[in-house]
Short mmCIF file of C-alpha atoms in Angstrom, two decimals:
data_model
loop_
_atom_site.label_atom_id
_atom_site.label_comp_id
_atom_site.label_asym_id
_atom_site.label_seq_id
_atom_site.Cartn_x
_atom_site.Cartn_y
_atom_site.Cartn_z
CA MET T 236 25.46 -36.30 17.45
CA LYS T 237 22.63 -37.45 19.72
CA ARG T 238 24.94 -37.33 22.76
CA THR T 239 26.00 -33.80 21.90
CA PHE T 240 22.36 -32.63 21.63
CA ILE T 241 21.41 -34.36 24.94
CA SER T 242 24.43 -32.82 26.69
CA ALA T 243 23.51 -29.36 25.40
CA PHE T 244 19.92 -29.84 26.51
CA LEU T 245 20.96 -30.96 30.02
CA LEU T 246 23.34 -28.00 30.26
CA GLY T 247 20.52 -25.66 29.28
CA SER T 248 18.27 -27.26 31.89
CA ILE T 249 20.91 -26.77 34.60
CA LEU T 250 21.40 -23.14 33.56
CA ALA T 251 17.64 -22.65 33.51
CA GLY T 252 17.64 -23.45 37.23
CA THR T 253 20.24 -20.82 38.19
CA HIS T 254 19.23 -17.42 39.55
CA LEU T 255 21.41 -15.35 37.21
CA SER T 256 20.66 -16.70 33.78
CA ALA T 257 17.50 -18.72 33.71
CA GLN T 258 13.78 -18.31 34.09
CA GLU T 259 11.67 -21.14 35.44
CA THR T 260 8.97 -22.62 33.26
CA LYS T 261 6.30 -21.12 35.60
CA PRO T 262 7.82 -17.98 37.19
CA ALA T 263 4.47 -16.79 38.53
CA SER T 264 1.05 -18.25 39.22
CA THR T 265 -0.42 -16.09 36.46
CA LEU T 266 1.52 -17.93 33.76
CA LYS T 267 -0.33 -20.63 31.90
CA LYS T 268 1.36 -23.92 31.31
CA GLY T 269 3.32 -24.05 28.09
CA PRO T 270 6.60 -25.17 26.58
CA ASN T 271 9.64 -23.10 27.45
CA VAL T 272 13.01 -24.15 26.10
CA SER T 273 15.13 -21.02 26.49
CA LEU T 274 17.85 -19.22 28.44
CA ASN T 275 16.73 -16.04 30.19
CA ILE T 276 17.95 -13.22 32.37
CA THR T 277 14.96 -12.30 34.53
CA ASN T 278 14.15 -10.01 37.42
CA LYS T 279 11.66 -12.05 39.47
CA LYS T 280 11.33 -9.45 42.22
CA LYS T 281 8.97 -7.39 40.06
CA PHE T 282 5.44 -8.38 39.22
CA PRO T 283 5.01 -9.55 36.66
CA PRO T 284 8.63 -10.76 36.32
CA ARG T 285 10.72 -8.85 33.72
CA THR T 286 12.88 -10.79 31.29
CA TYR T 287 15.73 -8.72 29.86
CA VAL T 288 17.38 -11.33 27.64
CA ASN T 289 15.59 -14.35 26.18
CA LEU T 290 17.32 -16.81 23.86
CA GLY T 291 15.74 -20.14 23.00
CA LEU T 292 13.79 -22.54 20.87
CA PHE T 293 10.34 -21.53 22.13
CA SER T 294 9.49 -19.39 25.14
CA ASN T 295 6.54 -18.84 27.48
CA TYR T 296 7.01 -16.12 30.09
CA SER T 297 5.53 -12.95 31.60
CA CYS T 298 7.15 -9.83 30.15
CA LEU T 299 9.98 -8.88 27.84
CA ASN T 300 11.97 -5.77 28.64
CA GLY T 301 14.88 -6.10 26.25
CA LEU T 302 15.82 -8.71 23.64
CA GLY T 303 14.02 -11.95 22.85
CA ILE T 304 15.18 -14.33 20.10
CA ASN T 305 13.55 -17.72 19.53
CA ALA T 306 13.84 -20.23 16.72
CA ILE T 307 10.14 -21.15 16.81
CA SER T 308 7.94 -18.92 18.96
CA SER T 309 7.84 -16.38 21.75
CA LEU T 310 4.86 -15.88 24.08
CA GLN T 311 4.58 -13.02 26.59
CA HIS T 312 1.51 -13.01 28.80
CA TYR T 313 1.73 -9.30 29.50
CA ASN T 314 3.83 -6.75 27.60
CA SER T 315 6.79 -6.74 25.29
CA TYR T 316 9.20 -3.81 25.33
CA GLY T 317 12.22 -3.98 23.07
CA MET T 318 12.98 -6.45 20.26
CA GLN T 319 11.13 -9.72 19.79
CA ILE T 320 12.31 -12.06 16.99
CA SER T 321 10.95 -15.54 16.23
CA GLY T 322 11.12 -17.95 13.37
CA PHE T 323 7.36 -18.53 13.38
CA THR T 324 5.26 -16.52 15.84
CA ASN T 325 5.48 -13.71 18.38
CA VAL T 326 2.63 -13.24 20.86
CA SER T 327 2.14 -10.43 23.39
CA GLY T 328 -0.90 -10.71 25.63
CA LEU T 329 -1.33 -6.96 26.16
CA LYS T 330 1.04 -4.51 24.44
CA SER T 331 4.16 -4.62 22.34
CA THR T 332 6.44 -1.63 21.98
CA GLY T 333 9.56 -1.67 19.84
CA VAL T 334 10.31 -4.30 17.21
CA GLN T 335 8.48 -7.54 16.39
CA ILE T 336 9.85 -9.76 13.61
CA SER T 337 8.50 -13.20 12.78
CA GLY T 338 8.35 -15.64 9.90
CA ILE T 339 4.59 -16.23 10.10
CA ALA T 340 2.70 -13.95 12.50
CA ASN T 341 2.90 -11.25 15.13
CA VAL T 342 -0.07 -11.19 17.52
CA THR T 343 -0.69 -8.47 20.11
CA GLY T 344 -3.74 -8.56 22.40
CA LYS T 345 -4.13 -4.80 22.59
CA ARG T 346 -1.78 -2.20 21.13
CA ALA T 347 1.33 -2.66 19.01
CA CYS T 348 3.63 0.29 18.65
CA GLY T 349 6.82 0.46 16.59
CA PHE T 350 8.14 -1.71 13.76
CA ILE T 351 6.17 -4.92 13.10
CA LEU T 352 7.30 -7.31 10.36
CA SER T 353 5.93 -10.76 9.54
CA GLY T 354 5.99 -13.17 6.65
CA LEU T 355 2.21 -13.59 6.69
CA THR T 356 0.13 -11.57 9.17
CA ASN T 357 0.25 -8.92 11.86
CA VAL T 358 -2.75 -8.99 14.23
CA THR T 359 -3.51 -6.39 16.92
CA GLY T 360 -6.55 -6.33 19.18
CA THR T 361 -7.03 -2.56 19.38
CA SER T 362 -4.49 -0.53 17.39
CA ALA T 363 -1.21 -0.56 15.51
CA TYR T 364 1.01 2.53 15.66
CA GLY T 365 4.13 2.88 13.54
CA LEU T 366 5.20 0.68 10.63
CA SER T 367 3.45 -2.65 10.03
CA ILE T 368 4.61 -4.86 7.15
CA ALA T 369 3.09 -8.25 6.36
CA GLY T 370 3.38 -10.62 3.43
CA LEU T 371 -0.34 -11.40 3.61
CA GLY T 372 -2.21 -8.92 5.77
CA ASN T 373 -2.32 -6.43 8.62
CA ILE T 374 -5.43 -6.87 10.78
CA SER T 375 -6.37 -4.52 13.62
CA GLY T 376 -9.50 -4.58 15.75
CA GLY T 377 -9.12 -0.83 16.22
CA ASP T 378 -7.08 1.51 14.08
CA ILE T 379 -3.88 1.58 12.08
CA LYS T 380 -2.00 4.83 12.60
CA GLY T 381 1.20 5.28 10.67
CA VAL T 382 2.12 2.96 7.81
CA GLY T 383 0.51 -0.37 6.96
CA ILE T 384 2.00 -2.36 4.07
CA ALA T 385 0.54 -5.74 3.14
CA GLY T 386 0.92 -8.09 0.21
CA LEU T 387 -2.81 -8.79 0.19
CA VAL T 388 -5.00 -6.77 2.56
CA ASN T 389 -5.09 -4.21 5.37
CA VAL T 390 -8.16 -4.47 7.63
CA SER T 391 -9.00 -2.19 10.56
CA GLU T 392 -11.64 0.01 12.14
CA ASP T 393 -9.84 3.18 11.01
CA THR T 394 -6.74 3.91 8.98
CA ARG T 395 -4.94 7.19 9.51
CA GLY T 396 -1.72 7.56 7.59
CA LEU T 397 -0.41 5.44 4.72
CA ALA T 398 -1.90 2.06 3.79
CA ILE T 399 -0.58 0.03 0.86
CA SER T 400 -1.92 -3.40 -0.12
CA GLY T 401 -1.72 -5.68 -3.11
CA LEU T 402 -5.46 -6.44 -3.09
CA ALA T 403 -7.54 -4.20 -0.83
CA ASN T 404 -7.70 -1.83 2.12
CA VAL T 405 -10.87 -2.37 4.14
CA ASN T 406 -12.01 -0.12 7.00
CA LYS T 407 -15.21 -0.28 9.00
CA ASP T 408 -15.22 3.44 9.71
CA ILE T 409 -12.70 5.99 8.35
CA GLN T 410 -9.85 6.10 5.88
CA ALA T 411 -7.73 9.21 6.37
CA GLY T 412 -4.43 9.71 4.59
CA LEU T 413 -3.05 8.00 1.51
CA ILE T 414 -4.80 4.68 0.88
CA ILE T 415 -3.37 2.60 -1.99
CA GLY T 416 -5.05 -0.69 -2.86
CA GLY T 417 -4.13 -2.92 -5.77
CA LEU T 418 -7.76 -3.61 -6.67
CA MET T 419 -10.03 -1.98 -4.11
CA ASN T 420 -10.36 0.45 -1.20
CA VAL T 421 -13.47 0.22 1.00
CA SER T 422 -14.42 2.61 3.79
CA GLY T 423 -17.61 1.87 5.69
CA ASN T 424 -18.04 5.49 6.75
CA SER T 425 -15.91 8.14 5.08
CA SER T 426 -12.75 8.79 3.14
CA ARG T 427 -10.84 11.91 4.18
CA GLY T 428 -7.66 11.63 2.19
CA VAL T 429 -6.71 9.96 -1.07
CA GLN T 430 -8.09 6.60 -2.17
CA LEU T 431 -5.99 5.24 -5.04
CA THR T 432 -6.67 1.92 -6.78
CA SER T 433 -6.81 0.24 -10.16
CA LEU T 434 -10.40 -1.00 -9.86
CA LEU T 435 -12.86 0.43 -7.32
CA ASN T 436 -13.07 2.89 -4.40
CA VAL T 437 -16.08 2.74 -2.07
CA SER T 438 -17.08 5.15 0.71
CA GLY T 439 -20.16 3.99 2.59
CA LYS T 440 -21.12 7.48 3.75
CA SER T 441 -19.04 10.29 2.27
CA ASN T 442 -15.94 11.12 0.29
CA GLN T 443 -14.28 14.25 1.63
CA GLY T 444 -11.00 13.81 -0.21
CA TRP T 445 -9.98 12.43 -3.58
CA GLN T 446 -11.11 9.07 -4.94
CA LEU T 447 -8.89 8.02 -7.85
CA ALA T 448 -9.65 4.68 -9.56
CA GLY T 449 -9.14 3.02 -12.90
CA LEU T 450 -12.72 1.73 -13.15
CA GLY T 451 -15.08 3.33 -10.65
CA ASN T 452 -15.73 5.37 -7.53
CA VAL T 453 -18.81 4.93 -5.34
CA SER T 454 -19.88 7.23 -2.52
CA VAL T 455 -23.21 8.03 -0.88
CA GLU T 456 -22.18 11.68 -0.64
CA ASN T 457 -19.32 13.19 -2.59
CA LYS T 458 -17.86 16.36 -1.07
CA GLY T 459 -14.45 16.01 -2.67
CA VAL T 460 -13.22 14.79 -6.06
CA GLN T 461 -14.05 11.54 -7.84
CA THR T 462 -11.83 10.60 -10.78
CA ALA T 463 -12.43 7.35 -12.66
CA LEU T 464 -13.93 5.83 -15.77
CA LEU T 465 -17.29 5.78 -13.95
CA ASN T 466 -18.22 7.88 -10.90
CA TYR T 467 -21.37 7.41 -8.82
CA SER T 468 -22.72 9.28 -5.84
CA VAL T 469 -26.20 9.62 -4.43
CA THR T 470 -25.50 13.28 -3.63
CA ASN T 471 -22.72 15.18 -5.38
CA ARG T 472 -21.50 18.39 -3.77
CA GLY T 473 -17.97 18.14 -5.10
CA VAL T 474 -16.49 17.29 -8.50
CA GLN T 475 -17.00 14.16 -10.58
CA LEU T 476 -14.43 13.80 -13.35
CA GLY T 477 -14.72 10.77 -15.64
CA VAL T 478 -16.11 9.25 -18.80
CA GLY T 479 -19.45 8.68 -17.06
CA ASN T 480 -20.70 10.57 -13.99
CA VAL T 481 -23.94 9.83 -12.14
CA ASN T 482 -25.71 11.30 -9.12
CA THR T 483 -29.22 10.23 -8.17
CA LYS T 484 -30.49 12.72 -5.62
CA ASN T 485 -31.58 16.35 -5.69
CA SER T 486 -29.69 19.09 -3.83
CA SER T 487 -26.53 18.00 -5.66
CA LYS T 488 -24.88 21.32 -6.37
CA GLY T 489 -21.57 19.88 -7.51
CA TYR T 490 -19.89 19.62 -10.89
CA GLN T 491 -19.88 16.76 -13.37
CA ILE T 492 -17.19 16.83 -16.04
CA GLY T 493 -17.07 13.97 -18.52
CA ILE T 494 -18.39 12.39 -21.70
CA VAL T 495 -21.77 11.38 -20.25
CA ASN T 496 -23.16 13.20 -17.20
CA VAL T 497 -26.39 12.06 -15.54
CA SER T 498 -28.07 13.90 -12.66
CA THR T 499 -31.55 13.86 -11.14
CA ASP T 500 -30.95 17.45 -9.98
CA SER T 501 -31.98 20.05 -12.54
CA THR T 502 -29.54 22.58 -11.04
CA ALA T 503 -26.43 20.37 -11.30
CA HIS T 504 -23.45 21.85 -13.16
CA GLN T 505 -22.54 19.62 -16.11
CA ILE T 506 -19.75 19.92 -18.66
CA GLY T 507 -19.64 17.11 -21.18
CA CYS T 508 -20.65 15.66 -24.51
CA ILE T 509 -23.96 14.26 -23.26
CA ASN T 510 -25.62 15.94 -20.26
CA LEU T 511 -28.81 14.41 -18.87
CA LYS T 512 -31.04 16.11 -16.30
CA PRO T 513 -34.73 15.65 -15.44
CA GLN T 514 -35.66 18.31 -18.00
CA THR T 515 -33.41 16.89 -20.76
CA ARG T 516 -35.36 16.08 -23.92
CA VAL T 517 -33.99 13.23 -26.03
CA GLN T 518 -34.83 13.57 -29.74
CA MET T 519 -34.01 11.85 -33.01
CA LEU T 520 -32.96 13.82 -36.10
CA VAL T 521 -33.13 12.46 -39.66
CA SER T 522 -31.56 14.73 -42.25
CA GLY T 523 -29.57 15.20 -45.44
CA GLY T 524 -27.45 17.89 -47.07
CA ASN T 525 -24.57 18.66 -49.37
CA ALA T 526 -22.01 17.26 -46.88
CA ASN T 527 -23.63 14.22 -45.29
CA LYS T 528 -26.10 13.10 -47.91
CA ALA T 529 -27.96 11.11 -45.24
CA SER T 530 -27.56 11.20 -41.48
CA LEU T 531 -29.19 9.93 -38.31
CA SER T 532 -28.48 11.46 -34.89
CA ILE T 533 -29.66 11.74 -31.28
CA ARG T 534 -30.00 15.16 -29.66
CA PHE T 535 -29.96 15.85 -25.92
CA LYS T 536 -31.74 19.17 -25.42
CA ASN T 537 -31.61 21.05 -22.12
CA LYS T 538 -32.98 24.45 -21.14
CA TYR T 539 -30.60 26.56 -23.23
CA THR T 540 -28.07 24.12 -24.63
CA TYR T 541 -27.95 20.85 -26.55
CA THR T 542 -25.52 18.18 -27.68
CA GLN T 543 -25.92 15.87 -30.63
CA ILE T 544 -24.21 12.65 -31.66
CA GLY T 545 -24.79 10.79 -34.90
CA THR T 546 -23.60 9.08 -38.04
CA GLY T 547 -23.85 9.87 -41.74
CA ALA T 548 -23.16 8.45 -45.20
CA TYR T 549 -21.79 9.56 -48.57
CA TYR T 550 -19.81 12.50 -47.25
CA LEU T 551 -17.66 12.43 -50.41
CA GLY T 552 -20.75 12.44 -52.64
CA VAL T 553 -23.14 9.88 -54.14
CA ASP T 554 -21.02 9.73 -57.31
CA ASN T 555 -18.29 7.98 -55.27
CA LYS T 556 -18.34 4.75 -53.32
CA LEU T 557 -19.79 4.74 -49.79
CA SER T 558 -18.05 6.96 -47.22
CA VAL T 559 -19.25 7.22 -43.61
CA THR T 560 -18.97 9.74 -40.79
CA GLY T 561 -19.37 9.91 -37.06
CA PHE T 562 -20.08 13.38 -35.67
CA TYR T 563 -20.67 15.36 -32.52
CA ARG T 564 -22.26 18.78 -32.23
CA ALA T 565 -22.74 21.14 -29.27
CA GLY T 566 -24.71 24.35 -29.31
CA VAL T 567 -27.10 26.85 -27.77
CA TYR T 568 -30.61 27.85 -28.77
CA HIS T 569 -33.19 30.56 -28.16
CA SER T 570 -36.95 30.27 -28.57
CA LEU T 571 -38.20 33.04 -30.83
CA THR T 572 -41.80 31.86 -30.43
CA ASP T 573 -43.51 28.86 -28.85
CA LYS T 574 -42.79 26.86 -32.00
CA LEU T 575 -39.75 28.50 -33.59
CA ASP T 576 -36.18 28.11 -32.26
CA LEU T 577 -32.98 29.76 -33.42
CA SER T 578 -29.80 27.81 -32.66
CA ALA T 579 -26.05 27.96 -33.25
CA ASP T 580 -23.64 25.07 -32.86
CA LEU T 581 -20.21 23.71 -33.71
CA GLY T 582 -19.64 20.21 -35.05
CA TYR T 583 -16.72 17.84 -35.41
CA TYR T 584 -16.88 15.10 -38.08
CA HIS T 585 -14.68 12.03 -38.42
CA ILE T 586 -14.75 10.68 -41.99
CA GLU T 587 -13.82 7.21 -43.24
CA SER T 588 -13.44 7.07 -47.02
CA LEU T 589 -13.51 3.24 -47.07
CA GLU T 590 -13.03 1.94 -50.63
CA ASN T 591 -12.51 5.47 -51.94
CA LYS T 592 -8.96 5.39 -50.53
CA HIS T 593 -8.06 3.17 -53.49
CA HIS T 594 -9.19 5.93 -55.84
CA GLY T 595 -7.03 8.82 -54.70
CA TYR T 596 -8.88 9.88 -51.53
CA PRO T 597 -7.26 9.98 -48.08
CA ALA T 598 -8.26 7.04 -45.88
CA ARG T 599 -9.42 9.31 -43.04
CA LEU T 600 -10.36 12.96 -42.80
CA TYR T 601 -11.96 15.30 -40.31
CA ALA T 602 -14.17 18.34 -40.68
CA ILE T 603 -15.12 21.34 -38.53
CA GLU T 604 -18.55 22.87 -39.17
CA PRO T 605 -20.13 25.88 -37.44
CA ARG T 606 -23.84 26.29 -38.27
CA ILE T 607 -26.94 28.37 -37.61
CA SER T 608 -30.36 26.75 -37.87
CA LEU T 609 -34.06 27.42 -37.61
CA GLU T 610 -36.38 24.77 -36.22
CA TYR T 611 -40.16 24.77 -36.37
CA SER T 612 -42.28 22.41 -34.25
CA LEU T 613 -45.41 21.26 -36.05
CA THR T 614 -46.44 19.19 -33.02
CA LYS T 615 -44.92 18.45 -29.63
CA LYS T 616 -43.11 15.43 -31.08
CA PHE T 617 -42.48 16.40 -34.69
CA GLY T 618 -40.64 19.33 -36.26
CA LEU T 619 -38.62 20.47 -39.25
CA PHE T 620 -35.30 22.29 -39.39
CA LEU T 621 -33.04 24.04 -41.89
CA ALA T 622 -29.37 24.68 -41.12
CA GLY T 623 -26.57 26.48 -42.91
CA GLY T 624 -22.93 27.13 -42.20
CA TYR T 625 -19.41 26.53 -43.42
CA GLY T 626 -17.20 23.44 -43.37
CA TRP T 627 -13.44 22.89 -43.45
CA THR T 628 -12.34 19.33 -44.30
CA ARG T 629 -8.71 18.31 -43.72
CA THR T 630 -6.57 15.17 -43.62
CA TYR T 631 -5.35 13.69 -40.35
CA LYS T 632 -1.99 12.91 -41.90
CA GLY T 633 -0.10 16.14 -42.37
CA ASN T 634 -3.22 18.23 -41.62
CA GLN T 635 -3.59 19.07 -45.30
CA ALA T 636 -6.60 21.05 -46.57
CA PHE T 637 -8.96 18.77 -48.51
CA ASP T 638 -12.12 20.82 -49.03
CA LYS T 639 -13.95 23.91 -47.81
CA LYS T 640 -17.46 24.99 -48.71
CA MET T 641 -20.83 26.25 -47.57
CA VAL T 642 -22.88 23.49 -45.96
CA ILE T 643 -26.66 23.18 -46.00
CA GLU T 644 -28.73 20.57 -44.19
CA ALA T 645 -32.47 20.01 -43.71
CA GLY T 646 -34.40 17.35 -41.89
CA MET T 647 -36.98 16.16 -39.37
CA VAL T 648 -37.00 16.23 -35.58
CA LEU T 649 -38.80 13.33 -33.89
CA PHE T 650 -39.92 13.03 -30.25
#
């Protein structure tokens, strides 16, 4: 076996010295010293010499203009045009155009253009054009234009096209196109396409497209759409759609649509259960009536509208065991005088009958209550109110009618 290997090696060495089929270890003075165990077809009359066919164990030569296949590695000091395949690593000193396939890494000093596939990483000095696929990451000192698919991370100055990663897509400047990160997308400057991730999207300067995340979106200036559980922007001139939406600077003429909307701009457009602006007055209401015998709630009062969230007890009456409610009300009001307000609202009540379910009552019910109320302010932080309306109580299961009646409630307003 050893003799066979030695004979094959000597034969390869002899062929490497022929003009037709072999390239010398140092074909030009510009080549650095390095191992070169390969068979090559090379045109040495050009500068730098062009190698059209390269087959070997590991190679070190000037340029590839054709096909290069090596069991371990392939190193071109200048450019690679064609197909370059290695078991471990492909390296092109300047540019690679065509196909690069390696088990561990593809490294290009400047620009890589075409199809680039590696088991771990693809690295380009300036830019990658085309399709780049890496088991670990695609890293470019300039931009990625086309498609970048990585098991872990895509990193570049800009991304323009499609970027998909298992962990994160990170760009120093711009993300433009469809950016899909398993956990995170980060753009140091702006996002101009779609950022899609399960955890967090970040735009260091502005979002001009659509940020879609499972947990949160962060942008200094939002000019597009933010959709997540929590959305934050310093300035919002687009749309924030989520459970919680926050912007912290004036001149934010965008829209906030969610459960809780917070804005430091009094002119912001808010649609939600709780809307907070600089002029929002937060008040506590303590009351009782023929529906909720006792209730405690918080009211968020803006210029013409208000929302209210609270809890109550003994909805089924004090002659029964304890029953509790959680409720939400939204309404409008008009000041008749400096101290007297007239308001109208609509409320939704969720009712838990608790132990009463063992005595013939449904376990859970809901109620709809429209009301009109009068509120008189005795001082700036204390007032009284009287409300009246009508309530329809029904079961969740089967939507059966349970009760309907006039409702009356009176109480105190604090703060």
